[in-house]
Short mmCIF file of C-alpha atoms and ligand atoms in Angstrom, two decimals:
data_model
loop_
_atom_site.label_atom_id
_atom_site.label_comp_id
_atom_site.label_asym_id
_atom_site.label_seq_id
_atom_site.Cartn_x
_atom_site.Cartn_y
_atom_site.Cartn_z
CA MET Q 972 -24.72 18.75 18.20
CA ARG Q 973 -22.74 15.63 19.10
CA ILE Q 974 -23.17 13.04 16.22
CA SER Q 975 -22.77 8.98 17.27
CA ASN Q 976 -21.19 6.24 15.17
CA ALA Q 977 -23.38 3.30 14.67
CA ASP Q 978 -22.87 1.56 17.96
CA ASN Q 979 -22.92 4.88 20.02
CA THR Q 980 -19.53 3.96 21.28
CA VAL Q 981 -17.12 6.74 20.22
CA ASN Q 982 -18.84 10.48 19.30
CA ILE Q 983 -17.38 12.67 16.93
CA ARG Q 984 -18.40 16.01 15.15
CA TRP Q 985 -18.04 15.09 11.51
CA PRO Q 986 -18.72 18.66 9.14
CA SER Q 987 -21.54 18.81 6.61
CA LYS Q 988 -18.87 19.89 3.97
CA PHE Q 989 -17.51 17.10 1.90
CA ASN Q 990 -14.18 18.67 2.00
CA GLU Q 991 -13.70 19.03 5.70
CA ILE Q 992 -12.26 16.73 8.16
CA PRO Q 993 -12.24 16.90 12.02
CA LYS Q 994 -8.94 17.68 13.54
CA GLU Q 995 -9.92 15.58 16.49
CA VAL Q 996 -9.49 12.15 14.27
CA PHE Q 997 -5.90 12.55 14.52
CA HIS Q 998 -5.45 12.72 18.43
CA ARG Q 999 -8.41 10.98 20.20
CA GLU Q 1000 -7.54 7.75 21.90
CA ASP Q 1001 -10.97 6.59 21.69
CA VAL Q 1002 -11.13 6.97 18.19
CA TYR Q 1003 -7.79 5.22 17.40
CA ARG Q 1004 -9.23 2.33 19.44
CA LEU Q 1005 -12.17 2.40 17.35
CA GLU Q 1006 -9.63 2.19 14.28
CA LEU Q 1007 -8.26 -0.87 15.49
CA GLU Q 1008 -10.94 -2.71 15.68
CA ARG Q 1009 -12.53 -1.60 12.54
CA ILE Q 1010 -10.03 -0.69 10.16
CA PHE Q 1011 -6.74 -2.79 11.11
CA MET Q 1012 -8.90 -5.87 12.41
CA GLY Q 1013 -11.53 -5.19 9.53
CA PRO Q 1014 -12.30 -6.34 6.38
CA GLU Q 1015 -9.08 -4.82 4.58
CA TRP Q 1016 -5.62 -6.43 3.38
CA HIS Q 1017 -2.52 -5.14 5.00
CA MET Q 1018 0.70 -5.59 3.18
CA VAL Q 1019 2.93 -7.50 5.48
CA ALA Q 1020 6.11 -8.60 3.67
CA HIS Q 1021 7.67 -9.64 0.56
CA ARG Q 1022 9.03 -13.02 -0.30
CA ALA Q 1023 12.33 -11.66 -1.11
CA GLU Q 1024 12.53 -10.80 2.56
CA LEU Q 1025 12.01 -14.40 3.64
CA ALA Q 1026 13.78 -15.95 0.60
CA ASN Q 1027 14.78 -19.59 1.75
CA PRO Q 1028 12.28 -21.82 3.80
CA GLY Q 1029 12.53 -21.53 7.53
CA ASP Q 1030 12.69 -17.71 7.16
CA TYR Q 1031 10.85 -15.72 9.04
CA LYS Q 1032 9.63 -12.00 9.63
CA THR Q 1033 7.80 -10.14 12.57
CA PHE Q 1034 5.54 -7.60 11.69
CA GLN Q 1035 2.35 -5.81 12.89
CA ILE Q 1036 -1.23 -5.29 11.70
CA GLY Q 1037 -2.43 -2.22 13.69
CA GLU Q 1038 -1.02 -2.99 16.74
CA ALA Q 1039 -1.44 -7.20 16.81
CA PRO Q 1040 2.03 -8.76 16.23
CA VAL Q 1041 2.07 -11.28 13.36
CA LEU Q 1042 4.67 -13.71 11.92
CA ILE Q 1043 5.16 -14.28 8.46
CA VAL Q 1044 7.01 -17.59 7.81
CA HIS Q 1045 8.33 -19.19 4.95
CA GLY Q 1046 7.17 -22.88 4.82
CA GLU Q 1047 9.74 -26.13 4.15
CA ASP Q 1048 6.62 -26.63 1.15
CA GLY Q 1049 7.69 -22.98 -0.26
CA LYS Q 1050 4.30 -21.64 1.11
CA LEU Q 1051 4.25 -18.22 2.94
CA ARG Q 1052 2.21 -18.25 5.80
CA VAL Q 1053 1.04 -15.39 8.30
CA PHE Q 1054 0.30 -16.72 11.83
CA GLN Q 1055 -0.49 -14.73 15.11
CA ASN Q 1056 2.44 -13.99 16.96
CA ALA Q 1057 1.13 -15.49 19.97
CA CYS Q 1058 1.68 -18.94 21.30
CA PRO Q 1059 -1.55 -20.96 21.18
CA HIS Q 1060 -0.81 -22.29 24.74
CA ARG Q 1061 -0.89 -19.35 26.98
CA GLY Q 1062 -0.19 -16.33 24.53
CA THR Q 1063 3.32 -15.67 24.61
CA GLN Q 1064 5.19 -13.98 21.70
CA LEU Q 1065 6.96 -16.26 19.78
CA ALA Q 1066 9.26 -14.27 17.98
CA THR Q 1067 10.67 -10.67 18.77
CA CYS Q 1068 13.59 -10.13 15.94
CA PRO Q 1069 12.45 -8.42 12.81
CA ARG Q 1070 13.75 -11.16 10.85
CA GLY Q 1071 15.28 -14.51 11.20
CA SER Q 1072 15.47 -18.40 10.31
CA GLY Q 1073 15.21 -21.71 12.01
CA ARG Q 1074 13.80 -25.48 11.10
CA LYS Q 1075 11.31 -25.01 14.19
CA ILE Q 1076 9.47 -22.41 15.99
CA GLU Q 1077 9.96 -22.01 19.67
CA CYS Q 1078 7.89 -20.83 22.27
CA PRO Q 1079 10.28 -19.36 25.16
CA TYR Q 1080 7.70 -19.87 28.05
CA HIS Q 1081 6.86 -23.80 28.08
CA ARG Q 1082 8.73 -24.97 24.68
CA TRP Q 1083 6.54 -25.90 22.89
CA THR Q 1084 7.69 -26.30 19.53
CA PHE Q 1085 6.06 -25.46 15.70
CA LYS Q 1086 6.74 -26.59 12.50
CA ASN Q 1087 7.49 -23.80 10.05
CA THR Q 1088 3.76 -24.91 8.45
CA GLY Q 1089 2.42 -23.88 11.66
CA GLU Q 1090 1.51 -27.37 13.29
CA LEU Q 1091 2.79 -28.23 16.94
CA ALA Q 1092 5.44 -30.49 16.86
CA GLY Q 1093 6.71 -30.88 20.47
CA ILE Q 1094 5.22 -30.62 24.15
CA PRO Q 1095 7.22 -31.00 27.17
CA GLY Q 1096 5.16 -32.48 29.71
CA VAL Q 1097 2.28 -33.50 27.21
CA ALA Q 1098 1.72 -36.94 29.77
CA ASP Q 1099 0.15 -34.63 32.38
CA PHE Q 1100 -2.33 -33.17 29.88
CA PRO Q 1101 -5.99 -33.83 29.87
CA LYS Q 1102 -7.14 -36.90 27.98
CA ASP Q 1103 -9.04 -35.08 25.31
CA PHE Q 1104 -5.86 -32.90 24.62
CA ARG Q 1105 -5.44 -33.05 20.62
CA LYS Q 1106 -1.93 -31.46 19.30
CA GLU Q 1107 -4.04 -30.84 15.90
CA ASP Q 1108 -6.17 -28.21 17.76
CA TYR Q 1109 -3.06 -26.21 19.06
CA GLY Q 1110 -0.80 -25.19 15.72
CA LEU Q 1111 -0.45 -22.01 15.24
CA ARG Q 1112 -3.50 -19.33 14.74
CA GLU Q 1113 -3.08 -18.45 10.75
CA LEU Q 1114 -4.75 -15.64 9.19
CA ARG Q 1115 -6.14 -15.05 5.87
CA SER Q 1116 -3.09 -14.27 3.30
CA ALA Q 1117 -2.44 -14.09 -0.46
CA GLU Q 1118 0.72 -13.74 -2.48
CA VAL Q 1119 0.69 -11.15 -5.19
CA TYR Q 1120 3.71 -10.76 -7.19
CA GLY Q 1121 5.64 -11.67 -4.00
CA ILE Q 1122 3.93 -9.23 -1.95
CA VAL Q 1123 2.36 -11.04 1.19
CA PHE Q 1124 -0.88 -9.65 2.18
CA ALA Q 1125 -2.56 -10.67 5.44
CA THR Q 1126 -6.07 -9.79 7.30
CA PHE Q 1127 -7.71 -10.76 10.41
CA SER Q 1128 -10.96 -10.47 8.87
CA ALA Q 1129 -13.11 -13.39 7.11
CA ASP Q 1130 -15.18 -10.55 5.57
CA ALA Q 1131 -12.33 -9.08 3.25
CA PRO Q 1132 -13.28 -9.79 -0.11
CA GLU Q 1133 -10.85 -11.62 -2.29
CA ILE Q 1134 -7.71 -10.35 -2.68
CA ASP Q 1135 -8.10 -9.84 -6.39
CA GLU Q 1136 -11.00 -7.93 -5.91
CA TRP Q 1137 -9.47 -5.75 -3.11
CA LEU Q 1138 -6.70 -4.73 -5.51
CA GLY Q 1139 -8.90 -4.06 -8.15
CA GLU Q 1140 -7.30 -2.05 -10.90
CA THR Q 1141 -4.30 -1.52 -8.77
CA LYS Q 1142 -2.81 -5.01 -10.04
CA PRO Q 1143 -1.26 -4.51 -13.34
CA TYR Q 1144 0.68 -1.48 -11.80
CA ILE Q 1145 1.90 -3.45 -8.89
CA ALA Q 1146 3.29 -5.99 -11.57
CA HIS Q 1147 4.63 -2.87 -13.66
CA PHE Q 1148 6.18 -1.31 -10.73
CA LEU Q 1149 7.94 -4.79 -9.83
CA ASP Q 1150 9.20 -5.41 -13.39
CA GLY Q 1151 6.51 -7.66 -14.16
CA ASP Q 1152 6.83 -11.00 -11.79
CA GLY Q 1153 7.73 -9.75 -8.53
CA ASP Q 1154 11.33 -11.49 -8.73
CA LEU Q 1155 13.21 -9.49 -6.16
CA THR Q 1156 15.60 -9.48 -4.12
CA LEU Q 1157 16.18 -7.42 -0.57
CA LEU Q 1158 18.49 -4.60 -0.73
CA GLY Q 1159 17.81 -3.39 2.94
CA TYR Q 1160 15.68 -1.32 5.46
CA GLN Q 1161 15.20 2.08 6.67
CA LYS Q 1162 13.04 2.09 9.67
CA VAL Q 1163 11.72 5.36 11.36
CA LEU Q 1164 9.45 6.42 14.01
CA PHE Q 1165 7.08 9.45 13.27
CA ASP Q 1166 5.79 11.83 15.88
CA SER Q 1167 2.39 11.90 14.11
CA ASN Q 1168 -1.03 9.94 13.39
CA TRP Q 1169 -1.10 7.18 10.92
CA LYS Q 1170 -3.55 9.09 8.87
CA GLU Q 1171 -1.30 12.27 8.53
CA TYR Q 1172 1.45 10.01 7.32
CA GLY Q 1173 -1.23 8.40 4.83
CA ASP Q 1174 -2.43 11.75 3.99
CA ASN Q 1175 0.45 13.03 1.95
CA GLU Q 1176 -0.23 13.65 -1.67
CA GLY Q 1177 1.37 15.16 -5.04
CA TYR Q 1178 0.12 18.94 -4.23
CA HIS Q 1179 2.89 19.43 -1.67
CA ALA Q 1180 5.79 17.95 -3.36
CA PRO Q 1181 7.20 20.92 -5.39
CA LEU Q 1182 6.14 23.21 -2.88
CA LEU Q 1183 7.35 21.65 0.41
CA HIS Q 1184 10.47 19.86 -0.85
CA VAL Q 1185 13.47 22.36 -1.70
CA ALA Q 1186 15.28 19.56 -3.32
CA ALA Q 1187 12.52 19.31 -5.55
CA ARG Q 1188 12.42 22.43 -7.04
CA LEU Q 1189 16.66 22.51 -7.27
CA LEU Q 1190 16.19 19.60 -9.41
CA ARG Q 1191 13.29 20.79 -11.42
CA PHE Q 1192 10.76 18.10 -10.73
CA PRO Q 1193 7.99 20.55 -10.69
CA LYS Q 1194 7.59 20.23 -14.32
CA THR Q 1195 6.38 16.50 -14.27
CA ARG Q 1196 3.47 15.38 -15.75
CA GLY Q 1197 1.32 12.42 -14.89
CA GLU Q 1198 -2.01 11.59 -13.36
CA GLN Q 1199 -3.95 9.65 -10.57
CA PHE Q 1200 -6.69 7.32 -10.25
CA MET Q 1201 -8.70 6.12 -7.38
CA THR Q 1202 -10.13 2.49 -7.13
CA THR Q 1203 -13.61 2.16 -5.57
CA HIS Q 1204 -11.59 0.41 -2.89
CA ALA Q 1205 -9.67 3.98 -2.02
CA HIS Q 1206 -6.41 2.88 -3.40
CA LYS Q 1207 -4.61 5.62 -4.98
CA VAL Q 1208 -2.38 5.17 -8.11
CA ASN Q 1209 -0.10 8.28 -9.17
CA LEU Q 1210 1.71 7.91 -12.05
CA THR Q 1211 4.41 10.80 -12.83
CA GLU Q 1212 6.99 11.16 -15.49
CA LEU Q 1213 9.94 13.35 -14.51
CA PRO Q 1214 11.87 15.41 -17.10
CA GLU Q 1215 15.55 15.00 -17.91
CA PRO Q 1216 17.17 16.16 -14.39
CA GLY Q 1217 19.79 17.65 -16.65
CA ASP Q 1218 22.65 19.48 -14.58
CA ALA Q 1219 20.77 21.32 -11.83
CA GLY Q 1220 24.17 22.46 -10.46
CA PHE Q 1221 23.72 21.64 -6.87
CA LEU Q 1222 24.66 17.72 -6.93
CA ARG Q 1223 28.17 16.50 -6.82
CA ASP Q 1224 26.98 13.08 -7.69
CA PRO Q 1225 24.19 13.28 -10.13
CA SER Q 1226 23.64 9.54 -10.31
CA VAL Q 1227 21.30 9.74 -7.36
CA ILE Q 1228 18.78 11.33 -9.70
CA MET Q 1229 19.71 10.06 -13.23
CA PRO Q 1230 18.56 6.36 -14.53
CA PHE Q 1231 20.91 3.88 -14.71
CA ASP Q 1232 20.08 3.15 -18.06
CA ALA Q 1233 19.60 6.25 -19.94
CA THR Q 1234 17.48 5.42 -22.50
CA LYS Q 1235 14.65 4.69 -20.06
CA ARG Q 1236 11.76 7.28 -18.85
CA ILE Q 1237 12.11 8.46 -15.41
CA GLN Q 1238 8.90 7.59 -13.31
CA ALA Q 1239 8.02 9.03 -9.80
CA SER Q 1240 4.91 6.82 -9.24
CA VAL Q 1241 3.13 5.61 -6.16
CA ILE Q 1242 0.82 3.11 -5.11
CA GLN Q 1243 -1.34 3.92 -1.93
CA LEU Q 1244 -3.46 0.95 -0.71
CA TYR Q 1245 -6.11 1.78 1.80
CA PRO Q 1246 -5.52 2.20 4.61
CA ILE Q 1247 -1.57 2.55 4.74
CA SER Q 1248 0.65 0.29 2.56
CA LEU Q 1249 2.85 1.79 0.00
CA ILE Q 1250 4.46 0.60 -3.07
CA LEU Q 1251 6.83 3.10 -5.19
CA ARG Q 1252 8.82 2.87 -8.16
CA ASN Q 1253 10.98 5.94 -8.45
CA HIS Q 1254 13.72 6.26 -10.81
CA ASP Q 1255 15.82 2.78 -10.48
CA THR Q 1256 14.27 2.20 -7.09
CA ILE Q 1257 11.56 -0.40 -5.93
CA THR Q 1258 10.25 0.58 -2.67
CA MET Q 1259 7.55 -0.95 -0.10
CA ARG Q 1260 6.58 1.26 2.68
CA PHE Q 1261 5.38 -1.33 5.73
CA VAL Q 1262 3.37 0.85 7.90
CA PHE Q 1263 1.94 0.39 11.25
CA PRO Q 1264 0.57 2.53 14.45
CA ARG Q 1265 2.43 2.39 17.37
CA SER Q 1266 -0.01 4.91 19.39
CA VAL Q 1267 -2.47 7.40 18.34
CA ASP Q 1268 0.63 9.85 18.43
CA CYS Q 1269 3.36 7.61 16.90
CA THR Q 1270 3.62 5.67 13.43
CA GLU Q 1271 6.33 3.36 12.57
CA VAL Q 1272 7.45 2.99 8.67
CA HIS Q 1273 9.71 0.26 7.41
CA TYR Q 1274 11.21 1.81 3.88
CA ALA Q 1275 12.32 -1.65 2.52
CA TYR Q 1276 14.33 -1.34 -0.76
CA PHE Q 1277 14.51 -3.85 -3.24
CA GLY Q 1278 16.33 -5.01 -6.63
CA ARG Q 1279 15.72 -7.37 -9.07
CA ARG Q 1280 17.38 -10.83 -8.69
CA GLU Q 1281 19.15 -10.76 -12.23
CA ASP Q 1282 20.97 -7.17 -11.07
CA SER Q 1283 24.46 -6.98 -11.73
CA ALA Q 1284 26.50 -5.46 -8.43
CA GLU Q 1285 26.64 -2.14 -9.90
CA LEU Q 1286 22.93 -1.92 -10.42
CA SER Q 1287 22.39 -3.35 -6.78
CA SER Q 1288 24.50 -0.57 -5.57
CA TYR Q 1289 23.04 2.29 -7.92
CA ARG Q 1290 19.53 1.38 -6.77
CA ALA Q 1291 20.54 1.65 -3.07
CA ARG Q 1292 22.19 4.80 -3.23
CA GLN Q 1293 19.14 6.25 -4.95
CA ALA Q 1294 16.70 4.56 -2.81
CA SER Q 1295 17.47 6.12 0.50
CA ASN Q 1296 18.98 9.08 -0.71
CA LEU Q 1297 15.69 10.36 -2.90
CA LEU Q 1298 12.61 8.84 -1.44
CA GLY Q 1299 14.02 7.54 1.90
CA PRO Q 1300 12.91 8.99 5.22
CA SER Q 1301 15.81 11.43 4.95
CA GLY Q 1302 16.11 11.35 1.00
CA PHE Q 1303 16.26 14.90 -1.04
CA ILE Q 1304 12.59 14.54 -1.90
CA SER Q 1305 10.99 13.33 1.32
CA LEU Q 1306 12.95 15.18 4.11
CA GLU Q 1307 10.90 17.71 5.06
CA ASP Q 1308 7.74 15.25 5.27
CA GLY Q 1309 8.44 13.86 8.65
CA ALA Q 1310 8.57 17.55 10.16
CA VAL Q 1311 4.92 18.41 8.37
CA PHE Q 1312 3.30 15.40 9.89
CA ASN Q 1313 4.43 16.08 13.35
CA ARG Q 1314 3.27 19.80 12.73
CA ILE Q 1315 -0.04 18.70 11.57
CA HIS Q 1316 -0.25 16.32 14.39
CA VAL Q 1317 1.17 18.91 17.36
CA ALA Q 1318 -1.71 21.60 15.44
CA SER Q 1319 -4.58 19.03 15.68
CA ARG Q 1320 -5.10 19.95 19.20
CA THR Q 1321 -6.68 23.02 18.34
CA PRO Q 1322 -10.40 22.73 17.51
CA GLY Q 1323 -11.66 23.05 14.17
CA THR Q 1324 -11.54 21.45 10.82
CA VAL Q 1325 -8.90 20.62 7.97
CA ALA Q 1326 -9.73 21.31 4.30
CA PHE Q 1327 -9.03 20.03 0.93
CA GLN Q 1328 -8.92 22.52 -1.90
CA LYS Q 1329 -6.53 21.41 -4.71
CA GLY Q 1330 -8.66 19.55 -7.63
CA VAL Q 1331 -11.88 20.23 -5.51
CA THR Q 1332 -14.92 20.96 -7.60
CA GLY Q 1333 -17.64 19.13 -5.80
CA PRO Q 1334 -18.24 15.83 -4.16
CA ILE Q 1335 -16.11 13.00 -5.67
CA THR Q 1336 -16.59 9.42 -5.72
CA ALA Q 1337 -14.48 6.67 -7.08
CA PRO Q 1338 -13.20 5.50 -9.53
CA ILE Q 1339 -12.00 8.80 -10.69
CA THR Q 1340 -8.40 10.03 -12.36
CA MET Q 1341 -7.06 13.56 -12.14
CA ASP Q 1342 -4.00 15.38 -12.32
CA LYS Q 1343 -1.44 13.97 -10.06
CA GLY Q 1344 -0.98 17.38 -8.56
CA GLU Q 1345 -4.26 17.27 -7.29
CA GLU Q 1346 -5.16 16.78 -3.74
CA ALA Q 1347 -8.80 16.04 -3.82
CA THR Q 1348 -8.54 12.16 -4.47
CA ASN Q 1349 -7.37 11.99 -0.77
CA LEU Q 1350 -11.28 12.63 -0.01
CA ILE Q 1351 -12.07 9.21 -1.19
CA ARG Q 1352 -9.87 7.64 1.36
CA TRP Q 1353 -11.71 9.75 4.00
CA GLU Q 1354 -14.93 8.81 2.94
CA ARG Q 1355 -14.15 5.38 3.13
CA TYR Q 1356 -12.73 6.07 6.63
CA ARG Q 1357 -15.80 8.00 7.51
CA GLN Q 1358 -18.15 5.19 6.62
CA THR Q 1359 -16.28 2.33 8.03
CA MET Q 1360 -15.93 4.27 11.49
CA GLY Q 1361 -19.59 4.86 11.31
CA PHE Q 1362 -19.40 8.55 11.83
CA GLU Q 1363 -22.25 10.34 10.49
CA ARG Q 1364 -22.03 13.90 8.90
CA ALA Q 1365 -23.99 16.81 10.79
FE1 LIG E 1815 4.18 -20.89 24.78
FE2 LIG E 1815 3.48 -22.18 27.17
S1 LIG E 1815 2.86 -19.95 26.59
S2 LIG E 1815 4.36 -22.81 25.46
#
């Protein structure tokens, strides 16, 4: 029997068992197109930048929400705004560099220029325009946006709740991860394409970590303690405390796993905001992972590494070394993830379902708290996904 979504546009077989997910959602083009419309253009917020990436007036960054290019600009008035990265004249993409700076934004096609606050400033040949043309109708198209501890969130949807309601219980943890006020400096990036669907990237959990990652075993990370909780908006907060690493005997430079301040507890904690934004506090690293789908088969992830503004040069370099070596795309305790995401994606072409088991005792709803090593909490993300997509259970 085929089950239809609400608009009867995308048909999918969704299992009746609450812990099963149909594999076809990972590779079907029509499902992906519906995700772009309902999730990435829908009533969710998306993490698009941190203020430290565009610290001075005139600085900008380009990014994507789903497949839609956006432009985040630091205005002369100090405000960070998020615009469609598309000229309001004939739609040309305005900026193509990952980051840049300038007093004005100029479209290359007909050289209209815009202030960094979005207003249309200059127009060649305007004398030949229709009499009712008004400059004020052609400023850059601005998205709803909000800044929380320096993190810029944006949405194309007028129906997304206010940001504080959407973030819910995650907000104090975001503050904690960023040392209270989010007064950060940018250390650098690693940008990666994964040959997998964005939901495979987002389905990572605490269960696999000590089993998949060889280095986690060598470093004795399986002895970690902690818990995770899910919010009603399907955000996950996983709080893990690591034991003293000690001398595991296989690192020539143990500083990559030792805290800079030996008196501090070692955290390995993650906030995953639905649908696909991540904030990590691991050892001395502060990482944000900015994620967007490039296609149904490819996911782009920008690992952005941050320090605190007051850091010494020594601490900055310590953080940078830990950041890429631990949880970067080829880090000790994440190296194998990309390979597994790809294997899941390749194998998603086989029929049937995948099934969550660890921590599954029955249907669950948020808010809920579990041990940090359970995979069952991902089912809350899947339920939000299923409902948003309009897929009915068999
Ligand atoms: Fe940008 Fe014409 S499309 S100025």
